[in-house]
JSON list of C-alpha atoms in Angstrom, two decimals:
[
{"chain": "A", "resi": 1, "resn": "SER", "atom": "CA", "xyz": [98.09, 96.57, 118.97]},
{"chain": "A", "resi": 2, "resn": "ALA", "atom": "CA", "xyz": [99.20, 96.54, 115.38]},
{"chain": "A", "resi": 3, "resn": "VAL", "atom": "CA", "xyz": [100.28, 99.59, 113.16]},
{"chain": "A", "resi": 4, "resn": "ILE", "atom": "CA", "xyz": [98.53, 100.16, 110.10]},
{"chain": "A", "resi": 5, "resn": "SER", "atom": "CA", "xyz": [99.01, 102.55, 107.34]},
{"chain": "A", "resi": 6, "resn": "GLN", "atom": "CA", "xyz": [96.88, 102.78, 103.99]},
{"chain": "A", "resi": 7, "resn": "LYS", "atom": "CA", "xyz": [97.77, 104.88, 100.92]},
{"chain": "A", "resi": 8, "resn": "PRO", "atom": "CA", "xyz": [96.31, 106.48, 99.52]},
{"chain": "A", "resi": 9, "resn": "SER", "atom": "CA", "xyz": [93.88, 107.96, 102.46]},
{"chain": "A", "resi": 10, "resn": "ARG", "atom": "CA", "xyz": [91.75, 109.24, 99.88]},
{"chain": "A", "resi": 11, "resn": "ASP", "atom": "CA", "xyz": [91.25, 110.12, 95.87]},
{"chain": "A", "resi": 12, "resn": "ILE", "atom": "CA", "xyz": [88.90, 110.98, 93.36]},
{"chain": "A", "resi": 13, "resn": "CYS", "atom": "CA", "xyz": [89.01, 108.76, 90.23]},
{"chain": "A", "resi": 14, "resn": "GLN", "atom": "CA", "xyz": [87.28, 108.90, 86.32]},
{"chain": "A", "resi": 15, "resn": "ARG", "atom": "CA", "xyz": [84.54, 105.96, 85.74]},
{"chain": "A", "resi": 16, "resn": "GLY", "atom": "CA", "xyz": [86.43, 103.36, 83.90]},
{"chain": "A", "resi": 17, "resn": "THR", "atom": "CA", "xyz": [89.25, 103.28, 85.65]},
{"chain": "A", "resi": 18, "resn": "SER", "atom": "CA", "xyz": [91.19, 101.07, 88.12]},
{"chain": "A", "resi": 19, "resn": "LEU", "atom": "CA", "xyz": [93.19, 102.15, 92.12]},
{"chain": "A", "resi": 20, "resn": "THR", "atom": "CA", "xyz": [95.30, 99.98, 93.95]},
{"chain": "A", "resi": 21, "resn": "ILE", "atom": "CA", "xyz": [94.91, 100.24, 97.88]},
{"chain": "A", "resi": 22, "resn": "GLN", "atom": "CA", "xyz": [98.19, 99.62, 100.03]},
{"chain": "A", "resi": 23, "resn": "CYS", "atom": "CA", "xyz": [97.88, 98.49, 103.84]},
{"chain": "A", "resi": 24, "resn": "GLN", "atom": "CA", "xyz": [100.82, 98.33, 105.52]},
{"chain": "A", "resi": 25, "resn": "VAL", "atom": "CA", "xyz": [101.15, 96.60, 108.60]},
{"chain": "A", "resi": 26, "resn": "ASP", "atom": "CA", "xyz": [104.22, 97.46, 111.67]},
{"chain": "A", "resi": 27, "resn": "SER", "atom": "CA", "xyz": [104.54, 93.43, 112.75]},
{"chain": "A", "resi": 28, "resn": "GLN", "atom": "CA", "xyz": [103.96, 90.18, 110.85]},
{"chain": "A", "resi": 29, "resn": "VAL", "atom": "CA", "xyz": [100.50, 89.18, 111.32]},
{"chain": "A", "resi": 30, "resn": "THR", "atom": "CA", "xyz": [98.27, 86.16, 111.51]},
{"chain": "A", "resi": 31, "resn": "MET", "atom": "CA", "xyz": [95.31, 87.90, 108.89]},
{"chain": "A", "resi": 32, "resn": "MET", "atom": "CA", "xyz": [94.60, 90.27, 107.20]},
{"chain": "A", "resi": 33, "resn": "PHE", "atom": "CA", "xyz": [91.25, 91.41, 105.49]},
{"chain": "A", "resi": 34, "resn": "TRP", "atom": "CA", "xyz": [89.40, 94.49, 103.86]},
{"chain": "A", "resi": 35, "resn": "TYR", "atom": "CA", "xyz": [85.90, 95.53, 104.74]},
{"chain": "A", "resi": 36, "resn": "ARG", "atom": "CA", "xyz": [83.85, 98.65, 102.42]},
{"chain": "A", "resi": 37, "resn": "GLN", "atom": "CA", "xyz": [82.01, 101.03, 104.33]},
{"chain": "A", "resi": 38, "resn": "GLN", "atom": "CA", "xyz": [79.43, 102.79, 101.81]},
{"chain": "A", "resi": 39, "resn": "PRO", "atom": "CA", "xyz": [78.52, 106.43, 102.37]},
{"chain": "A", "resi": 40, "resn": "GLY", "atom": "CA", "xyz": [76.15, 105.84, 105.80]},
{"chain": "A", "resi": 41, "resn": "GLN", "atom": "CA", "xyz": [76.31, 102.82, 105.74]},
{"chain": "A", "resi": 42, "resn": "SER", "atom": "CA", "xyz": [78.33, 100.16, 107.48]},
{"chain": "A", "resi": 43, "resn": "LEU", "atom": "CA", "xyz": [81.99, 97.35, 107.68]},
{"chain": "A", "resi": 44, "resn": "THR", "atom": "CA", "xyz": [81.14, 94.76, 105.07]},
{"chain": "A", "resi": 45, "resn": "LEU", "atom": "CA", "xyz": [83.88, 92.04, 104.73]},
{"chain": "A", "resi": 46, "resn": "ILE", "atom": "CA", "xyz": [85.26, 91.98, 100.61]},
{"chain": "A", "resi": 47, "resn": "ALA", "atom": "CA", "xyz": [87.86, 89.16, 101.62]},
{"chain": "A", "resi": 48, "resn": "THR", "atom": "CA", "xyz": [89.66, 87.50, 103.48]},
{"chain": "A", "resi": 49, "resn": "ALA", "atom": "CA", "xyz": [93.46, 88.18, 101.80]},
{"chain": "A", "resi": 50, "resn": "ASN", "atom": "CA", "xyz": [96.25, 85.25, 102.48]},
{"chain": "A", "resi": 51, "resn": "GLN", "atom": "CA", "xyz": [99.37, 85.22, 102.16]},
{"chain": "A", "resi": 52, "resn": "GLY", "atom": "CA", "xyz": [101.00, 83.55, 99.27]},
{"chain": "A", "resi": 53, "resn": "SER", "atom": "CA", "xyz": [98.10, 82.64, 97.55]},
{"chain": "A", "resi": 54, "resn": "GLU", "atom": "CA", "xyz": [94.13, 83.33, 96.27]},
{"chain": "A", "resi": 55, "resn": "ALA", "atom": "CA", "xyz": [92.17, 85.55, 98.33]},
{"chain": "A", "resi": 56, "resn": "THR", "atom": "CA", "xyz": [88.99, 84.54, 99.48]},
{"chain": "A", "resi": 57, "resn": "TYR", "atom": "CA", "xyz": [86.23, 86.46, 99.29]},
{"chain": "A", "resi": 58, "resn": "GLU", "atom": "CA", "xyz": [82.36, 86.76, 100.67]},
{"chain": "A", "resi": 59, "resn": "SER", "atom": "CA", "xyz": [79.77, 86.51, 98.39]},
{"chain": "A", "resi": 60, "resn": "GLY", "atom": "CA", "xyz": [78.56, 89.14, 96.52]},
{"chain": "A", "resi": 61, "resn": "PHE", "atom": "CA", "xyz": [82.33, 89.97, 95.57]},
{"chain": "A", "resi": 62, "resn": "VAL", "atom": "CA", "xyz": [84.48, 88.75, 92.89]},
{"chain": "A", "resi": 63, "resn": "ILE", "atom": "CA", "xyz": [88.38, 88.42, 91.67]},
{"chain": "A", "resi": 64, "resn": "ASP", "atom": "CA", "xyz": [87.78, 89.92, 88.28]},
{"chain": "A", "resi": 65, "resn": "LYS", "atom": "CA", "xyz": [86.11, 93.73, 90.42]},
{"chain": "A", "resi": 66, "resn": "PHE", "atom": "CA", "xyz": [88.41, 92.86, 93.69]},
{"chain": "A", "resi": 67, "resn": "PRO", "atom": "CA", "xyz": [91.75, 91.74, 93.04]},
{"chain": "A", "resi": 68, "resn": "ILE", "atom": "CA", "xyz": [93.74, 90.92, 96.18]},
{"chain": "A", "resi": 69, "resn": "SER", "atom": "CA", "xyz": [97.34, 90.54, 97.12]},
{"chain": "A", "resi": 70, "resn": "ARG", "atom": "CA", "xyz": [99.39, 89.92, 100.10]},
{"chain": "A", "resi": 71, "resn": "PRO", "atom": "CA", "xyz": [102.81, 88.96, 98.82]},
{"chain": "A", "resi": 72, "resn": "ASN", "atom": "CA", "xyz": [103.65, 88.67, 102.60]},
{"chain": "A", "resi": 73, "resn": "LEU", "atom": "CA", "xyz": [103.06, 88.82, 106.34]},
{"chain": "A", "resi": 74, "resn": "THR", "atom": "CA", "xyz": [102.63, 92.92, 106.28]},
{"chain": "A", "resi": 75, "resn": "PHE", "atom": "CA", "xyz": [101.87, 93.61, 103.48]},
{"chain": "A", "resi": 76, "resn": "SER", "atom": "CA", "xyz": [98.22, 94.09, 101.02]},
{"chain": "A", "resi": 77, "resn": "THR", "atom": "CA", "xyz": [97.18, 95.58, 98.48]},
{"chain": "A", "resi": 78, "resn": "LEU", "atom": "CA", "xyz": [93.26, 96.32, 97.06]},
{"chain": "A", "resi": 79, "resn": "THR", "atom": "CA", "xyz": [92.50, 97.45, 92.88]},
{"chain": "A", "resi": 80, "resn": "VAL", "atom": "CA", "xyz": [88.89, 98.78, 92.95]},
{"chain": "A", "resi": 81, "resn": "SER", "atom": "CA", "xyz": [88.78, 97.76, 88.97]},
{"chain": "A", "resi": 82, "resn": "ILE", "atom": "CA", "xyz": [87.01, 99.30, 86.44]},
{"chain": "A", "resi": 83, "resn": "MET", "atom": "CA", "xyz": [85.43, 101.82, 89.01]},
{"chain": "A", "resi": 84, "resn": "SER", "atom": "CA", "xyz": [82.24, 102.84, 89.07]},
{"chain": "A", "resi": 85, "resn": "PRO", "atom": "CA", "xyz": [80.12, 105.72, 90.59]},
{"chain": "A", "resi": 86, "resn": "GLU", "atom": "CA", "xyz": [78.56, 103.52, 92.75]},
{"chain": "A", "resi": 87, "resn": "ASP", "atom": "CA", "xyz": [82.62, 102.20, 94.00]},
{"chain": "A", "resi": 88, "resn": "SER", "atom": "CA", "xyz": [82.61, 105.21, 95.75]},
{"chain": "A", "resi": 89, "resn": "SER", "atom": "CA", "xyz": [83.00, 104.15, 99.82]},
{"chain": "A", "resi": 90, "resn": "ILE", "atom": "CA", "xyz": [85.58, 104.08, 101.93]},
{"chain": "A", "resi": 91, "resn": "TYR", "atom": "CA", "xyz": [87.88, 100.96, 101.55]},
{"chain": "A", "resi": 92, "resn": "LEU", "atom": "CA", "xyz": [89.56, 99.74, 105.18]},
{"chain": "A", "resi": 93, "resn": "CYS", "atom": "CA", "xyz": [92.31, 96.82, 105.89]},
{"chain": "A", "resi": 94, "resn": "SER", "atom": "CA", "xyz": [91.94, 95.01, 109.63]},
{"chain": "A", "resi": 95, "resn": "VAL", "atom": "CA", "xyz": [94.31, 92.61, 110.56]},
{"chain": "A", "resi": 96, "resn": "VAL", "atom": "CA", "xyz": [94.86, 90.06, 113.41]},
{"chain": "A", "resi": 97, "resn": "GLY", "atom": "CA", "xyz": [97.87, 89.81, 115.50]},
{"chain": "A", "resi": 98, "resn": "SER", "atom": "CA", "xyz": [99.94, 86.53, 115.75]},
{"chain": "A", "resi": 99, "resn": "THR", "atom": "CA", "xyz": [98.51, 85.28, 119.41]},
{"chain": "A", "resi": 100, "resn": "SER", "atom": "CA", "xyz": [95.73, 83.98, 119.88]},
{"chain": "A", "resi": 101, "resn": "THR", "atom": "CA", "xyz": [94.37, 87.16, 122.28]},
{"chain": "A", "resi": 102, "resn": "ASP", "atom": "CA", "xyz": [94.84, 89.53, 119.72]},
{"chain": "A", "resi": 103, "resn": "THR", "atom": "CA", "xyz": [91.36, 91.02, 118.00]},
{"chain": "A", "resi": 104, "resn": "GLN", "atom": "CA", "xyz": [91.19, 92.78, 114.74]},
{"chain": "A", "resi": 105, "resn": "TYR", "atom": "CA", "xyz": [92.16, 96.67, 114.43]},
{"chain": "A", "resi": 106, "resn": "PHE", "atom": "CA", "xyz": [90.86, 98.79, 110.99]},
{"chain": "A", "resi": 107, "resn": "GLY", "atom": "CA", "xyz": [93.13, 101.30, 109.15]},
{"chain": "A", "resi": 108, "resn": "PRO", "atom": "CA", "xyz": [92.74, 104.44, 108.96]},
{"chain": "A", "resi": 109, "resn": "GLY", "atom": "CA", "xyz": [90.72, 104.05, 105.38]},
{"chain": "A", "resi": 110, "resn": "THR", "atom": "CA", "xyz": [90.70, 105.36, 102.10]},
{"chain": "A", "resi": 111, "resn": "ARG", "atom": "CA", "xyz": [87.73, 107.87, 101.19]},
{"chain": "A", "resi": 112, "resn": "LEU", "atom": "CA", "xyz": [87.60, 106.52, 97.27]},
{"chain": "A", "resi": 113, "resn": "THR", "atom": "CA", "xyz": [85.22, 109.28, 95.16]},
{"chain": "A", "resi": 114, "resn": "VAL", "atom": "CA", "xyz": [84.46, 107.72, 91.37]},
{"chain": "A", "resi": 115, "resn": "LEU", "atom": "CA", "xyz": [83.45, 110.60, 89.96]},
{"chain": "B", "resi": 1, "resn": "GLY", "atom": "CA", "xyz": [70.47, 84.96, 109.46]},
{"chain": "B", "resi": 2, "resn": "GLU", "atom": "CA", "xyz": [73.81, 87.27, 110.06]},
{"chain": "B", "resi": 3, "resn": "ASP", "atom": "CA", "xyz": [72.22, 90.17, 111.64]},
{"chain": "B", "resi": 4, "resn": "VAL", "atom": "CA", "xyz": [74.29, 92.23, 114.00]},
{"chain": "B", "resi": 5, "resn": "GLU", "atom": "CA", "xyz": [71.03, 95.55, 114.64]},
{"chain": "B", "resi": 6, "resn": "GLN", "atom": "CA", "xyz": [72.25, 99.03, 116.82]},
{"chain": "B", "resi": 7, "resn": "SER", "atom": "CA", "xyz": [69.47, 102.00, 117.58]},
{"chain": "B", "resi": 8, "resn": "LEU", "atom": "CA", "xyz": [70.52, 104.97, 115.01]},
{"chain": "B", "resi": 9, "resn": "PHE", "atom": "CA", "xyz": [71.08, 107.78, 117.04]},
{"chain": "B", "resi": 10, "resn": "LEU", "atom": "CA", "xyz": [71.05, 108.46, 121.39]},
{"chain": "B", "resi": 11, "resn": "SER", "atom": "CA", "xyz": [71.66, 111.69, 122.00]},
{"chain": "B", "resi": 12, "resn": "VAL", "atom": "CA", "xyz": [73.11, 112.63, 125.94]},
{"chain": "B", "resi": 13, "resn": "ARG", "atom": "CA", "xyz": [73.63, 115.32, 128.35]},
{"chain": "B", "resi": 14, "resn": "GLU", "atom": "CA", "xyz": [77.45, 116.05, 128.74]},
{"chain": "B", "resi": 15, "resn": "GLY", "atom": "CA", "xyz": [78.04, 114.02, 132.21]},
{"chain": "B", "resi": 16, "resn": "ASP", "atom": "CA", "xyz": [75.29, 111.90, 131.32]},
{"chain": "B", "resi": 17, "resn": "SER", "atom": "CA", "xyz": [76.09, 108.55, 131.21]},
{"chain": "B", "resi": 18, "resn": "SER", "atom": "CA", "xyz": [75.69, 106.54, 128.09]},
{"chain": "B", "resi": 19, "resn": "VAL", "atom": "CA", "xyz": [74.90, 103.35, 126.79]},
{"chain": "B", "resi": 20, "resn": "ILE", "atom": "CA", "xyz": [74.56, 102.22, 123.38]},
{"chain": "B", "resi": 21, "resn": "ASN", "atom": "CA", "xyz": [72.78, 99.32, 123.15]},
{"chain": "B", "resi": 22, "resn": "CYS", "atom": "CA", "xyz": [73.46, 96.28, 120.60]},
{"chain": "B", "resi": 23, "resn": "THR", "atom": "CA", "xyz": [71.63, 92.78, 119.56]},
{"chain": "B", "resi": 24, "resn": "TYR", "atom": "CA", "xyz": [73.37, 89.58, 117.39]},
{"chain": "B", "resi": 25, "resn": "THR", "atom": "CA", "xyz": [71.19, 86.29, 116.68]},
{"chain": "B", "resi": 26, "resn": "ASP", "atom": "CA", "xyz": [74.15, 83.65, 116.35]},
{"chain": "B", "resi": 27, "resn": "SER", "atom": "CA", "xyz": [74.52, 82.06, 120.08]},
{"chain": "B", "resi": 28, "resn": "SER", "atom": "CA", "xyz": [78.04, 81.00, 118.42]},
{"chain": "B", "resi": 29, "resn": "SER", "atom": "CA", "xyz": [79.71, 84.61, 118.66]},
{"chain": "B", "resi": 30, "resn": "THR", "atom": "CA", "xyz": [82.84, 84.32, 119.85]},
{"chain": "B", "resi": 31, "resn": "TYR", "atom": "CA", "xyz": [83.99, 87.97, 120.72]},
{"chain": "B", "resi": 32, "resn": "LEU", "atom": "CA", "xyz": [82.28, 90.98, 120.58]},
{"chain": "B", "resi": 33, "resn": "TYR", "atom": "CA", "xyz": [83.07, 94.25, 119.93]},
{"chain": "B", "resi": 34, "resn": "TRP", "atom": "CA", "xyz": [82.29, 97.77, 120.23]},
{"chain": "B", "resi": 35, "resn": "TYR", "atom": "CA", "xyz": [84.29, 100.28, 117.74]},
{"chain": "B", "resi": 36, "resn": "LYS", "atom": "CA", "xyz": [84.49, 103.47, 117.36]},
{"chain": "B", "resi": 37, "resn": "GLN", "atom": "CA", "xyz": [84.18, 105.93, 114.19]},
{"chain": "B", "resi": 38, "resn": "GLU", "atom": "CA", "xyz": [84.81, 109.95, 114.56]},
{"chain": "B", "resi": 39, "resn": "PRO", "atom": "CA", "xyz": [84.04, 112.19, 111.83]},
{"chain": "B", "resi": 40, "resn": "GLY", "atom": "CA", "xyz": [86.51, 111.32, 108.60]},
{"chain": "B", "resi": 41, "resn": "ALA", "atom": "CA", "xyz": [88.02, 108.76, 110.39]},
{"chain": "B", "resi": 42, "resn": "GLY", "atom": "CA", "xyz": [88.78, 104.84, 110.17]},
{"chain": "B", "resi": 43, "resn": "LEU", "atom": "CA", "xyz": [87.49, 102.84, 113.30]},
{"chain": "B", "resi": 44, "resn": "GLN", "atom": "CA", "xyz": [89.03, 102.52, 116.96]},
{"chain": "B", "resi": 45, "resn": "LEU", "atom": "CA", "xyz": [88.52, 99.56, 118.88]},
{"chain": "B", "resi": 46, "resn": "LEU", "atom": "CA", "xyz": [87.93, 100.43, 122.09]},
{"chain": "B", "resi": 47, "resn": "THR", "atom": "CA", "xyz": [87.14, 97.42, 124.02]},
{"chain": "B", "resi": 48, "resn": "TYR", "atom": "CA", "xyz": [85.52, 93.83, 123.25]},
{"chain": "B", "resi": 49, "resn": "ILE", "atom": "CA", "xyz": [84.11, 90.92, 125.38]},
{"chain": "B", "resi": 50, "resn": "PHE", "atom": "CA", "xyz": [84.66, 87.09, 125.18]},
{"chain": "B", "resi": 51, "resn": "SER", "atom": "CA", "xyz": [81.44, 85.51, 124.87]},
{"chain": "B", "resi": 52, "resn": "ASN", "atom": "CA", "xyz": [81.87, 83.47, 128.74]},
{"chain": "B", "resi": 53, "resn": "MET", "atom": "CA", "xyz": [82.50, 86.97, 130.19]},
{"chain": "B", "resi": 54, "resn": "ASP", "atom": "CA", "xyz": [79.17, 89.04, 131.46]},
{"chain": "B", "resi": 55, "resn": "MET", "atom": "CA", "xyz": [80.89, 92.48, 131.97]},
{"chain": "B", "resi": 56, "resn": "LYS", "atom": "CA", "xyz": [83.68, 94.13, 130.87]},
{"chain": "B", "resi": 57, "resn": "GLN", "atom": "CA", "xyz": [84.63, 97.40, 132.70]},
{"chain": "B", "resi": 58, "resn": "ASP", "atom": "CA", "xyz": [87.93, 99.28, 131.04]},
{"chain": "B", "resi": 59, "resn": "GLN", "atom": "CA", "xyz": [88.13, 103.06, 132.70]},
{"chain": "B", "resi": 60, "resn": "ARG", "atom": "CA", "xyz": [84.79, 104.77, 131.49]},
{"chain": "B", "resi": 61, "resn": "LEU", "atom": "CA", "xyz": [83.61, 101.96, 129.50]},
{"chain": "B", "resi": 62, "resn": "THR", "atom": "CA", "xyz": [81.55, 98.91, 130.82]},
{"chain": "B", "resi": 63, "resn": "VAL", "atom": "CA", "xyz": [80.16, 96.60, 128.62]},
{"chain": "B", "resi": 64, "resn": "LEU", "atom": "CA", "xyz": [77.03, 93.96, 129.16]},
{"chain": "B", "resi": 65, "resn": "LEU", "atom": "CA", "xyz": [76.64, 91.18, 128.08]},
{"chain": "B", "resi": 66, "resn": "ASN", "atom": "CA", "xyz": [73.43, 88.54, 128.17]},
{"chain": "B", "resi": 67, "resn": "LYS", "atom": "CA", "xyz": [74.27, 85.63, 126.29]},
{"chain": "B", "resi": 68, "resn": "LYS", "atom": "CA", "xyz": [70.31, 84.43, 127.15]},
{"chain": "B", "resi": 69, "resn": "ASP", "atom": "CA", "xyz": [68.88, 87.17, 125.07]},
{"chain": "B", "resi": 70, "resn": "LYS", "atom": "CA", "xyz": [71.87, 88.01, 123.00]},
{"chain": "B", "resi": 71, "resn": "HIS", "atom": "CA", "xyz": [72.04, 91.46, 123.81]},
{"chain": "B", "resi": 72, "resn": "LEU", "atom": "CA", "xyz": [74.96, 93.79, 124.60]},
{"chain": "B", "resi": 73, "resn": "SER", "atom": "CA", "xyz": [75.45, 97.06, 125.81]},
{"chain": "B", "resi": 74, "resn": "LEU", "atom": "CA", "xyz": [78.60, 100.17, 125.98]},
{"chain": "B", "resi": 75, "resn": "ARG", "atom": "CA", "xyz": [78.10, 102.26, 128.98]},
{"chain": "B", "resi": 76, "resn": "ILE", "atom": "CA", "xyz": [80.05, 105.97, 129.10]},
{"chain": "B", "resi": 77, "resn": "ALA", "atom": "CA", "xyz": [80.67, 107.02, 132.78]},
{"chain": "B", "resi": 78, "resn": "ASP", "atom": "CA", "xyz": [80.62, 110.91, 132.56]},
{"chain": "B", "resi": 79, "resn": "THR", "atom": "CA", "xyz": [80.18, 111.13, 128.78]},
{"chain": "B", "resi": 80, "resn": "GLN", "atom": "CA", "xyz": [81.93, 113.50, 127.15]},
{"chain": "B", "resi": 81, "resn": "THR", "atom": "CA", "xyz": [81.93, 115.52, 123.28]},
{"chain": "B", "resi": 82, "resn": "GLY", "atom": "CA", "xyz": [84.99, 114.02, 122.83]},
{"chain": "B", "resi": 83, "resn": "ASP", "atom": "CA", "xyz": [83.11, 110.64, 122.77]},
{"chain": "B", "resi": 84, "resn": "SER", "atom": "CA", "xyz": [80.82, 112.33, 119.75]},
{"chain": "B", "resi": 85, "resn": "ALA", "atom": "CA", "xyz": [80.96, 109.43, 117.11]},
{"chain": "B", "resi": 86, "resn": "ILE", "atom": "CA", "xyz": [79.65, 106.89, 115.22]},
{"chain": "B", "resi": 87, "resn": "TYR", "atom": "CA", "xyz": [80.13, 103.11, 117.90]},
{"chain": "B", "resi": 88, "resn": "PHE", "atom": "CA", "xyz": [79.43, 100.14, 115.81]},
{"chain": "B", "resi": 89, "resn": "CYS", "atom": "CA", "xyz": [79.20, 96.64, 118.04]},
{"chain": "B", "resi": 90, "resn": "ALA", "atom": "CA", "xyz": [80.67, 93.43, 115.92]},
{"chain": "B", "resi": 91, "resn": "GLU", "atom": "CA", "xyz": [80.99, 89.77, 116.46]},
{"chain": "B", "resi": 92, "resn": "SER", "atom": "CA", "xyz": [82.92, 87.13, 115.44]},
{"chain": "B", "resi": 93, "resn": "ARG", "atom": "CA", "xyz": [81.81, 83.53, 114.92]},
{"chain": "B", "resi": 94, "resn": "ILE", "atom": "CA", "xyz": [84.88, 81.95, 114.02]},
{"chain": "B", "resi": 95, "resn": "SER", "atom": "CA", "xyz": [87.84, 82.50, 116.76]},
{"chain": "B", "resi": 96, "resn": "ASN", "atom": "CA", "xyz": [88.37, 85.75, 116.77]},
{"chain": "B", "resi": 97, "resn": "THR", "atom": "CA", "xyz": [90.13, 85.30, 113.90]},
{"chain": "B", "resi": 98, "resn": "GLY", "atom": "CA", "xyz": [87.21, 85.73, 111.28]},
{"chain": "B", "resi": 99, "resn": "LYS", "atom": "CA", "xyz": [84.86, 87.48, 109.17]},
{"chain": "B", "resi": 100, "resn": "LEU", "atom": "CA", "xyz": [83.15, 90.46, 111.53]},
{"chain": "B", "resi": 101, "resn": "ILE", "atom": "CA", "xyz": [79.54, 90.84, 111.41]},
{"chain": "B", "resi": 102, "resn": "PHE", "atom": "CA", "xyz": [78.66, 94.83, 112.04]},
{"chain": "B", "resi": 103, "resn": "GLY", "atom": "CA", "xyz": [75.42, 96.69, 113.54]},
{"chain": "B", "resi": 104, "resn": "GLN", "atom": "CA", "xyz": [74.67, 99.80, 111.38]},
{"chain": "B", "resi": 105, "resn": "GLY", "atom": "CA", "xyz": [76.40, 102.00, 113.97]},
{"chain": "B", "resi": 106, "resn": "THR", "atom": "CA", "xyz": [75.31, 104.20, 116.60]},
{"chain": "B", "resi": 107, "resn": "THR", "atom": "CA", "xyz": [74.95, 107.84, 116.33]},
{"chain": "B", "resi": 108, "resn": "LEU", "atom": "CA", "xyz": [76.06, 109.99, 119.49]},
{"chain": "B", "resi": 109, "resn": "GLN", "atom": "CA", "xyz": [75.80, 113.54, 120.40]},
{"chain": "B", "resi": 110, "resn": "VAL", "atom": "CA", "xyz": [76.88, 114.75, 123.06]},
{"chain": "B", "resi": 111, "resn": "LYS", "atom": "CA", "xyz": [75.77, 118.08, 124.30]},
{"chain": "B", "resi": 112, "resn": "PRO", "atom": "CA", "xyz": [77.18, 120.74, 125.52]}
]
């Protein structure tokens, strides 16, 4: 399985600021995703990070609020823009490897608190 | 709809078997997964099953799939206190490269 790291692991931010979360994988992967887990809730897909092109967003999520980059096959960033307390969540990246039998593996998550 | 449903809480005694249940709605689901989340941690993939299988066993874990009833279960044999966590079931509908739909998670409490 792929080894996935995220930075930062946690942060406390002020309302109105923006935070960029990084996701690094130790091998090339075909697909990368960003999920949100609100407090006490399950996971919801934000978007699919596409290498070299714009991310594909799920209903309820927009690029202006959650800009995503994926410059290569091992790295992606998610920015949470102009944050409010409602953005307090765990943000997780996940990957699918390069073989058809691979499944989705998740990073350790970034725990974000917005004051 | 896109519902994946799980019971929210299960309590067992150490050494007993735990059975966590999940129901899903879409018959086109291709892969079904079980993830474990310990407090303050990310998601750990425990096991998964292809939709054309009925059962999969991996050490203490047994997954049963009833496609007719759209019911998935995870059995943990000889449950240990280290198994205490939240268990999420998830389904994938576009091969194994697509969006995962997660259940609400079942909190497993193991009493010594």
